[in-house]
CSV table of C-alpha atoms and ligand atoms in Angstrom, one decimal:
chain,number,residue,atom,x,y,z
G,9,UNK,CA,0.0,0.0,0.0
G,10,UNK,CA,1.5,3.2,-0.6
G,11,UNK,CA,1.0,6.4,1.4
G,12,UNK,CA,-2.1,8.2,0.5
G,13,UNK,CA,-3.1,11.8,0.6
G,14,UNK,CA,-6.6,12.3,-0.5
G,15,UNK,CA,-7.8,16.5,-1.2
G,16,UNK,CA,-11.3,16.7,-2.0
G,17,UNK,CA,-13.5,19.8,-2.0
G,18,UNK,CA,-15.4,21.9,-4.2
G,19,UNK,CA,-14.8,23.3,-8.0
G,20,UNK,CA,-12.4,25.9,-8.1
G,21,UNK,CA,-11.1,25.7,-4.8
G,22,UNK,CA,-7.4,25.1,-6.1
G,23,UNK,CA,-7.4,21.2,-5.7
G,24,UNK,CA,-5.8,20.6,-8.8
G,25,UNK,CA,-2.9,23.1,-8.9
G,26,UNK,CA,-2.5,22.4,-5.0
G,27,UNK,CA,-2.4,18.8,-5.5
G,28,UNK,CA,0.2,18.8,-7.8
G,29,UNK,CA,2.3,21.0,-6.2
G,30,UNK,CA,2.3,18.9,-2.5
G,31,UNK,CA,2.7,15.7,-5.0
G,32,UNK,CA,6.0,17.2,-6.7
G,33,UNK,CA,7.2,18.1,-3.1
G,34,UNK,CA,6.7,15.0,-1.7
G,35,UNK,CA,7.9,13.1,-4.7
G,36,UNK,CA,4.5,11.3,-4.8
G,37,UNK,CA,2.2,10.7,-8.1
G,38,UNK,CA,-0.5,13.2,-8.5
G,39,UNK,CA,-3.9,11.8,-9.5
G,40,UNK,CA,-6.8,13.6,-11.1
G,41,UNK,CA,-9.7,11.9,-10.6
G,42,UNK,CA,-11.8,14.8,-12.2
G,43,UNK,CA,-10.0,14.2,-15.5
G,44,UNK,CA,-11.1,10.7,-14.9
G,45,UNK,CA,-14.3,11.7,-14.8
G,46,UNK,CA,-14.0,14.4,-17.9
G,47,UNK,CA,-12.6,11.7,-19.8
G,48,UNK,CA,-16.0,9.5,-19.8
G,49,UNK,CA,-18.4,12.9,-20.2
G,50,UNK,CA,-15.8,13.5,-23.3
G,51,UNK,CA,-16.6,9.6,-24.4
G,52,UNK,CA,-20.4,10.1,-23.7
G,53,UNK,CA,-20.4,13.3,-25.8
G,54,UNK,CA,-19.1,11.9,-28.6
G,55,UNK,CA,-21.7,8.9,-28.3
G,56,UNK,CA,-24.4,11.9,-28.3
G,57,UNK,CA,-25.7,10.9,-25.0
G,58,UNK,CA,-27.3,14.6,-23.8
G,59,UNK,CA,-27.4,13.6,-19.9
G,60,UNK,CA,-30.6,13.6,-19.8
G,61,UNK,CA,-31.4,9.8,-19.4
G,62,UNK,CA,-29.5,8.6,-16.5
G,63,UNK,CA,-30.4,4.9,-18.4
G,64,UNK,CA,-28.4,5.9,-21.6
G,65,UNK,CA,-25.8,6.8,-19.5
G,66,UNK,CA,-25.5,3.6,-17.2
G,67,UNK,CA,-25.7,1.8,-20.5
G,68,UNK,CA,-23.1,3.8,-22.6
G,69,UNK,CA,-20.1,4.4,-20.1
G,70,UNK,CA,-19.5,0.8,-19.6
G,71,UNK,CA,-17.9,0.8,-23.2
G,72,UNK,CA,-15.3,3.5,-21.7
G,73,UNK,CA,-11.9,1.9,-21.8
G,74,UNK,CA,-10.1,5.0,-19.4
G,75,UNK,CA,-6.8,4.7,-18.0
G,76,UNK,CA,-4.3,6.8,-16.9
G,77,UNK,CA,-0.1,7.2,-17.8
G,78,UNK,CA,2.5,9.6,-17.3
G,79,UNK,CA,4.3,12.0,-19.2
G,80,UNK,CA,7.6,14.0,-17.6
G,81,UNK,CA,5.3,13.4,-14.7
G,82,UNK,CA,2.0,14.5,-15.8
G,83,UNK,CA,-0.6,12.5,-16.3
G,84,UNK,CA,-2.2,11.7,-19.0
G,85,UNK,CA,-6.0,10.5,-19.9
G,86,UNK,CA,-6.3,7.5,-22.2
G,87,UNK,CA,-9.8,6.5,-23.7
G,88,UNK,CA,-9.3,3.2,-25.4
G,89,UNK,CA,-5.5,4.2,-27.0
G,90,UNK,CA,-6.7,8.1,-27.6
G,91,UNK,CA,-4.7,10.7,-25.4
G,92,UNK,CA,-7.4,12.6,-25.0
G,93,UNK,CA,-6.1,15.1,-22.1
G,94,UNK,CA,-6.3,18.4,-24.0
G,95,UNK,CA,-9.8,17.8,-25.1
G,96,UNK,CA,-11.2,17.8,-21.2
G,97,UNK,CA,-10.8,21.3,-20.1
G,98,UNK,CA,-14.0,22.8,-21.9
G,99,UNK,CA,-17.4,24.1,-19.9
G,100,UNK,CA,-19.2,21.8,-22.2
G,101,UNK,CA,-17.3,18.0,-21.1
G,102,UNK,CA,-17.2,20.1,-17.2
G,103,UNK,CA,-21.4,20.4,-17.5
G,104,UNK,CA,-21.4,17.1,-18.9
G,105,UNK,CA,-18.7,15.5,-15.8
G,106,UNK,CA,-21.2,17.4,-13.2
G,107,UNK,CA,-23.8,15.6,-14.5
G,108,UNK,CA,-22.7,11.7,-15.6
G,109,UNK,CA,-20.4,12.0,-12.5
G,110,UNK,CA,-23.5,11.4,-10.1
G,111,UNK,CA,-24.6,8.3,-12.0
G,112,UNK,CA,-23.7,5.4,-10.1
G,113,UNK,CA,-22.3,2.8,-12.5
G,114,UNK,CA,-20.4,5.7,-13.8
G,115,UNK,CA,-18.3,5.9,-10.7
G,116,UNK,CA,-18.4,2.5,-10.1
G,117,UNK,CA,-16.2,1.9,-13.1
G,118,UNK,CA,-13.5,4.7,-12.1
G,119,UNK,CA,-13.7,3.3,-8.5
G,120,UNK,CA,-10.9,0.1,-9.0
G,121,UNK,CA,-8.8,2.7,-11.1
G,122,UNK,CA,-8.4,4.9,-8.9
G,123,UNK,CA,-7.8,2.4,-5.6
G,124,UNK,CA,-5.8,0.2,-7.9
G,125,UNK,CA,-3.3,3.6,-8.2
G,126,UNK,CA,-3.1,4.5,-4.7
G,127,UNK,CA,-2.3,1.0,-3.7
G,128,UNK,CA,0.5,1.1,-5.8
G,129,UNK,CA,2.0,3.9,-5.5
G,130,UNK,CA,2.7,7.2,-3.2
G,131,UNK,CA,-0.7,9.5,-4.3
G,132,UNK,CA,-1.9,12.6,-3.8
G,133,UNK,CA,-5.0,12.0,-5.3
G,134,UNK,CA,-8.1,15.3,-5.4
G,135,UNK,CA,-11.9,14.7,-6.2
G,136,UNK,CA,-14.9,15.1,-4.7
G,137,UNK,CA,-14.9,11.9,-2.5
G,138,UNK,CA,-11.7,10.4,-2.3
G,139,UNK,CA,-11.6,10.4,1.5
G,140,UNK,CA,-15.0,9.4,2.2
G,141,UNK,CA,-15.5,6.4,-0.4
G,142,UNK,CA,-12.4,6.0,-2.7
G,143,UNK,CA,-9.9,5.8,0.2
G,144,UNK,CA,-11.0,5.7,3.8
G,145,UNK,CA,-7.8,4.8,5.4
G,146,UNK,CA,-5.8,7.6,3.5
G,147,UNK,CA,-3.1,8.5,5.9
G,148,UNK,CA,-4.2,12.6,5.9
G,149,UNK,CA,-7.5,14.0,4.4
G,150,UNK,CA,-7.8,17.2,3.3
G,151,UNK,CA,-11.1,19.3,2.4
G,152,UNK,CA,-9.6,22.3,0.4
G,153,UNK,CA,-12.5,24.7,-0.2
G,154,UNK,CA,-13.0,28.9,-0.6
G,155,UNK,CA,-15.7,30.7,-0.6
G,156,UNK,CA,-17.8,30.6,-4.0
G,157,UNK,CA,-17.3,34.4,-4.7
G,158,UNK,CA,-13.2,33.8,-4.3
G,159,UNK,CA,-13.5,30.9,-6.4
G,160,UNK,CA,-15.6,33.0,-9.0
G,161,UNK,CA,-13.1,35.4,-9.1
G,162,UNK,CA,-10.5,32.9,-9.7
G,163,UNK,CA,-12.2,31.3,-12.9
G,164,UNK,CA,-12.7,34.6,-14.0
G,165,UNK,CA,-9.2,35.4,-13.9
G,166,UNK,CA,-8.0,32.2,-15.6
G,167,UNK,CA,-10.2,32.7,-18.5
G,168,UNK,CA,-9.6,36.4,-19.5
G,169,UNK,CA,-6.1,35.5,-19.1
G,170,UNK,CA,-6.7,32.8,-21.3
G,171,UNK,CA,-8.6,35.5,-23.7
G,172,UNK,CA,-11.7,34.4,-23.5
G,173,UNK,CA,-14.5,36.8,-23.3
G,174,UNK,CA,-16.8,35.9,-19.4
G,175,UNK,CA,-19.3,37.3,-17.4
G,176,UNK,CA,-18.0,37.0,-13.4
G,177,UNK,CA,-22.0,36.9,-12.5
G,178,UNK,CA,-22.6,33.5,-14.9
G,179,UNK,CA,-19.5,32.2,-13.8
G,180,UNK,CA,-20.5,32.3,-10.0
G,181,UNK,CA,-24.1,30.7,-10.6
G,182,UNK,CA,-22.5,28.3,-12.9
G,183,UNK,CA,-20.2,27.2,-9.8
G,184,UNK,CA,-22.9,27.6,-6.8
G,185,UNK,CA,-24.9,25.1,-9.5
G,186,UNK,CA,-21.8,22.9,-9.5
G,187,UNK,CA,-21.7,22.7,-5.8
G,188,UNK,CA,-25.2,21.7,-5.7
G,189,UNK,CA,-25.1,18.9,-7.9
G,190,UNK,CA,-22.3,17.3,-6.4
G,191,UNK,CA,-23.0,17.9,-2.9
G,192,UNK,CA,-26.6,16.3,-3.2
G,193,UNK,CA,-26.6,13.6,-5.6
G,194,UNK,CA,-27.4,10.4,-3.8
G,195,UNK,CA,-24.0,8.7,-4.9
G,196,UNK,CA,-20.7,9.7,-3.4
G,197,UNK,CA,-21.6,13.6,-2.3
G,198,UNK,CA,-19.1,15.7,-1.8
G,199,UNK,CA,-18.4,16.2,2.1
G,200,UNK,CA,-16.0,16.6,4.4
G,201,UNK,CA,-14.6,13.1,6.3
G,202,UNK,CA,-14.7,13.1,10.0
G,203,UNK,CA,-11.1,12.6,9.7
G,204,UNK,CA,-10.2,15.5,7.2
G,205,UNK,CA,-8.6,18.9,8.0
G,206,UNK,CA,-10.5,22.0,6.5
G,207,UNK,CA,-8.1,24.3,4.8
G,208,UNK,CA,-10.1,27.0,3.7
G,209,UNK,CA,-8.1,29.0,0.8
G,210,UNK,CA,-10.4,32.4,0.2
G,211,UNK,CA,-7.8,34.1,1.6
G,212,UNK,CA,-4.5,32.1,1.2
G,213,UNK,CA,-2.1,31.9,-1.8
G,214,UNK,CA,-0.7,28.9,-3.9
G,215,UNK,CA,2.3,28.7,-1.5
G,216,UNK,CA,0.9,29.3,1.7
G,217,UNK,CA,-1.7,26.1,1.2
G,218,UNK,CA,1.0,24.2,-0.2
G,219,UNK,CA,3.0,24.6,3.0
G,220,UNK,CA,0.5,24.3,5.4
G,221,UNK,CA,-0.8,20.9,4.1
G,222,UNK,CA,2.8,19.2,4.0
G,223,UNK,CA,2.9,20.7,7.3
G,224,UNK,CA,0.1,18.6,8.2
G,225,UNK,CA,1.2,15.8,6.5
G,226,UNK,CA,4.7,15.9,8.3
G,227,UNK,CA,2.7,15.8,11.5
G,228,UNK,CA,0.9,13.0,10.7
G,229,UNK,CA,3.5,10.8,9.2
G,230,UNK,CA,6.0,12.1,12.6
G,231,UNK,CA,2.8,10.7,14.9
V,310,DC,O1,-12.5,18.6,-10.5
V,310,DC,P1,-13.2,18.6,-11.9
V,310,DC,O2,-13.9,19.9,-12.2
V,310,DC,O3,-12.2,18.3,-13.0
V,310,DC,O4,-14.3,17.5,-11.9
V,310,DC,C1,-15.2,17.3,-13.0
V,310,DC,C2,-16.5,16.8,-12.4
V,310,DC,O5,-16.3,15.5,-12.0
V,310,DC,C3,-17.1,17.6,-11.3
V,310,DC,O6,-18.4,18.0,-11.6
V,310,DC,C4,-17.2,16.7,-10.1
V,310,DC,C5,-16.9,15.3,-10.7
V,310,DC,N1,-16.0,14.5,-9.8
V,310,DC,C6,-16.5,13.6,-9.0
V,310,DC,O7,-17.8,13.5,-8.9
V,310,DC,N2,-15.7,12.9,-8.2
V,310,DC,C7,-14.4,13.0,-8.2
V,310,DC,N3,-13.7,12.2,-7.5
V,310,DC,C8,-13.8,13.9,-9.1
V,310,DC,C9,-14.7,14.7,-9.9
C-alpha cells in the first residue's frame, strides 16, 4: 500500500494546482480523478448521450476503456488508445462530468482505477470523494475549499487570461450550480470526512496552502 493523501473539496477551490504541487514536493504521483471523470463525459459526448437519461448513460459508459499514464510526470488520460487530455478542459465536457459523474455505474467503473493507483504507488490524489469512499484509510485527508465568490473570481481570472470573453455573474451561478449537484446527488456527495482537516483558501495563496498541508502531512507521518 502506498501512502495516501486524498484532497477533496469543491470546484475551483485550487485542488488541482495544489495537489500537484504537495505531489512534486513529496515526490509522490498526482492523480486527477476529475479528468477521470472528464474523460468518460468526453466519451459520452461523442456517443451523443445529452445527460438527460440517466439509463443511456448507465448503458453507454460501460464501453469507456479509461486509463491513466505519465508524461515528464504528468498525467495523461487514455480512452481506449486516444490521449485525449487536452480535449477535457472545456465548460461543455465540465457540465457534462457534473452531470454523468453522479450516475452510479459511472463511478463504479473509475472506483478500481483509482484504488488500484493509490495501492501502488505514493498519491496525492483530489476529487470530490476520495476520502470518504475511494480511500478511507488515506493516511491525511484534506477538504480544500474557498468561498464561492473567491473561487468565481478565480475562474474569471483564468479565462480572461486565457482570452476568453466571461461574465463574473454567470460564472459564479454556474459554480454555486456545481456545488449543488455534487453535494446532493445520492452517490458519493461531496463532504467533508470526519477525519479530514479543512483548509479554507479564500484568503491564502498557492504557497501558503502548499506549506501548510505538508505541514500537516509531516505531523501525521512524525505521529
Ligand atoms: O474537478 P473537476 O472539475 O475536474 O471534476 C469534474 C466533475 O467530476 C465535477 O463535476 C465533479 C466530478 N468529480 C466527482 O464527482 N468525483 C471526483 N472524485 C472527481 C470529480
Amino acid at each position: 500500500m502506498g501512502c495516501n493523501i486524498a484532497i477533496d473539496g469543491p470546484a475551483g477551490a485550487g485542488k488541482s494546482t495544489i495537489a500537484r504541487k504537495v505531489a512534486k514536493e513529496l515526490s509522490f504521483i498526482y492523480v486527477d480523478t476529475g479528468a477521470m471523470y472528464r474523460a468518460m463525459a468526453y466519451y459520452l459526448l461523442k456517443n451523443h448521450v445529452t445527460g438527460e437519461d440517466s439509463k443511456e448513460i448507465e448503458e453507454k459508459c460501460q464501453g469507456a476503456e479509461i486509463s491513466i499514464c505519465y508524461e515528464n510526470g504528468e498525467q495523461q488520460v487514455l480512452l481506449g488508445e486516444e490521449n485525449v487530455t487536452s480535449y477535457l478542459r472545456t465548460e461543455e465536457v465540465g457540465k457534462m462530468a457534473s452531470v454523468s459523474s453522479a450516475n452510479g455505474k459511472v463511478r463504479e467503473k473509475l472506483l478500481s482505477l483509482q484504488r488500484n493507483l493509490a495501492a501502488q504507488n505514493n498519491v496525492v490524489m483530489d476529487g470530490r470523494d476520495i476520502g470518504t469512499t475511494i480511500l478511507p484509510n488515506a493516511d491525511v485527508k484534506i477538504y480544500l475549499t474557498a468561498s464561492a465568490d473567491t473561487r468565481a473570481q478565480r475562474r474569471y481570472q483564468e479565462l480572461t487570461q486565457k482570452g476568453e470573453s466571461c461574465d463574473l455573474e454567470e460564472i459564479k451561478r454556474d459554480i454555486i450550480a456545481r456545488d449543488e449537484r455534487d453535494m446532493n446527488r445520492e452517490v458519493s456527495p461531496l463532504k467533508q470526512a470526519e477525519d479530514a482537516v479543512l483548509v479554507d483558501s479564500s484568503c491564502m495563496g498557492i504557497e501558503e496552502v502548499t506549506e501548510e498541508i505538508i505541514r500537516i502531512y509531516r505531523e501525521k507521518v512524525r505521529s
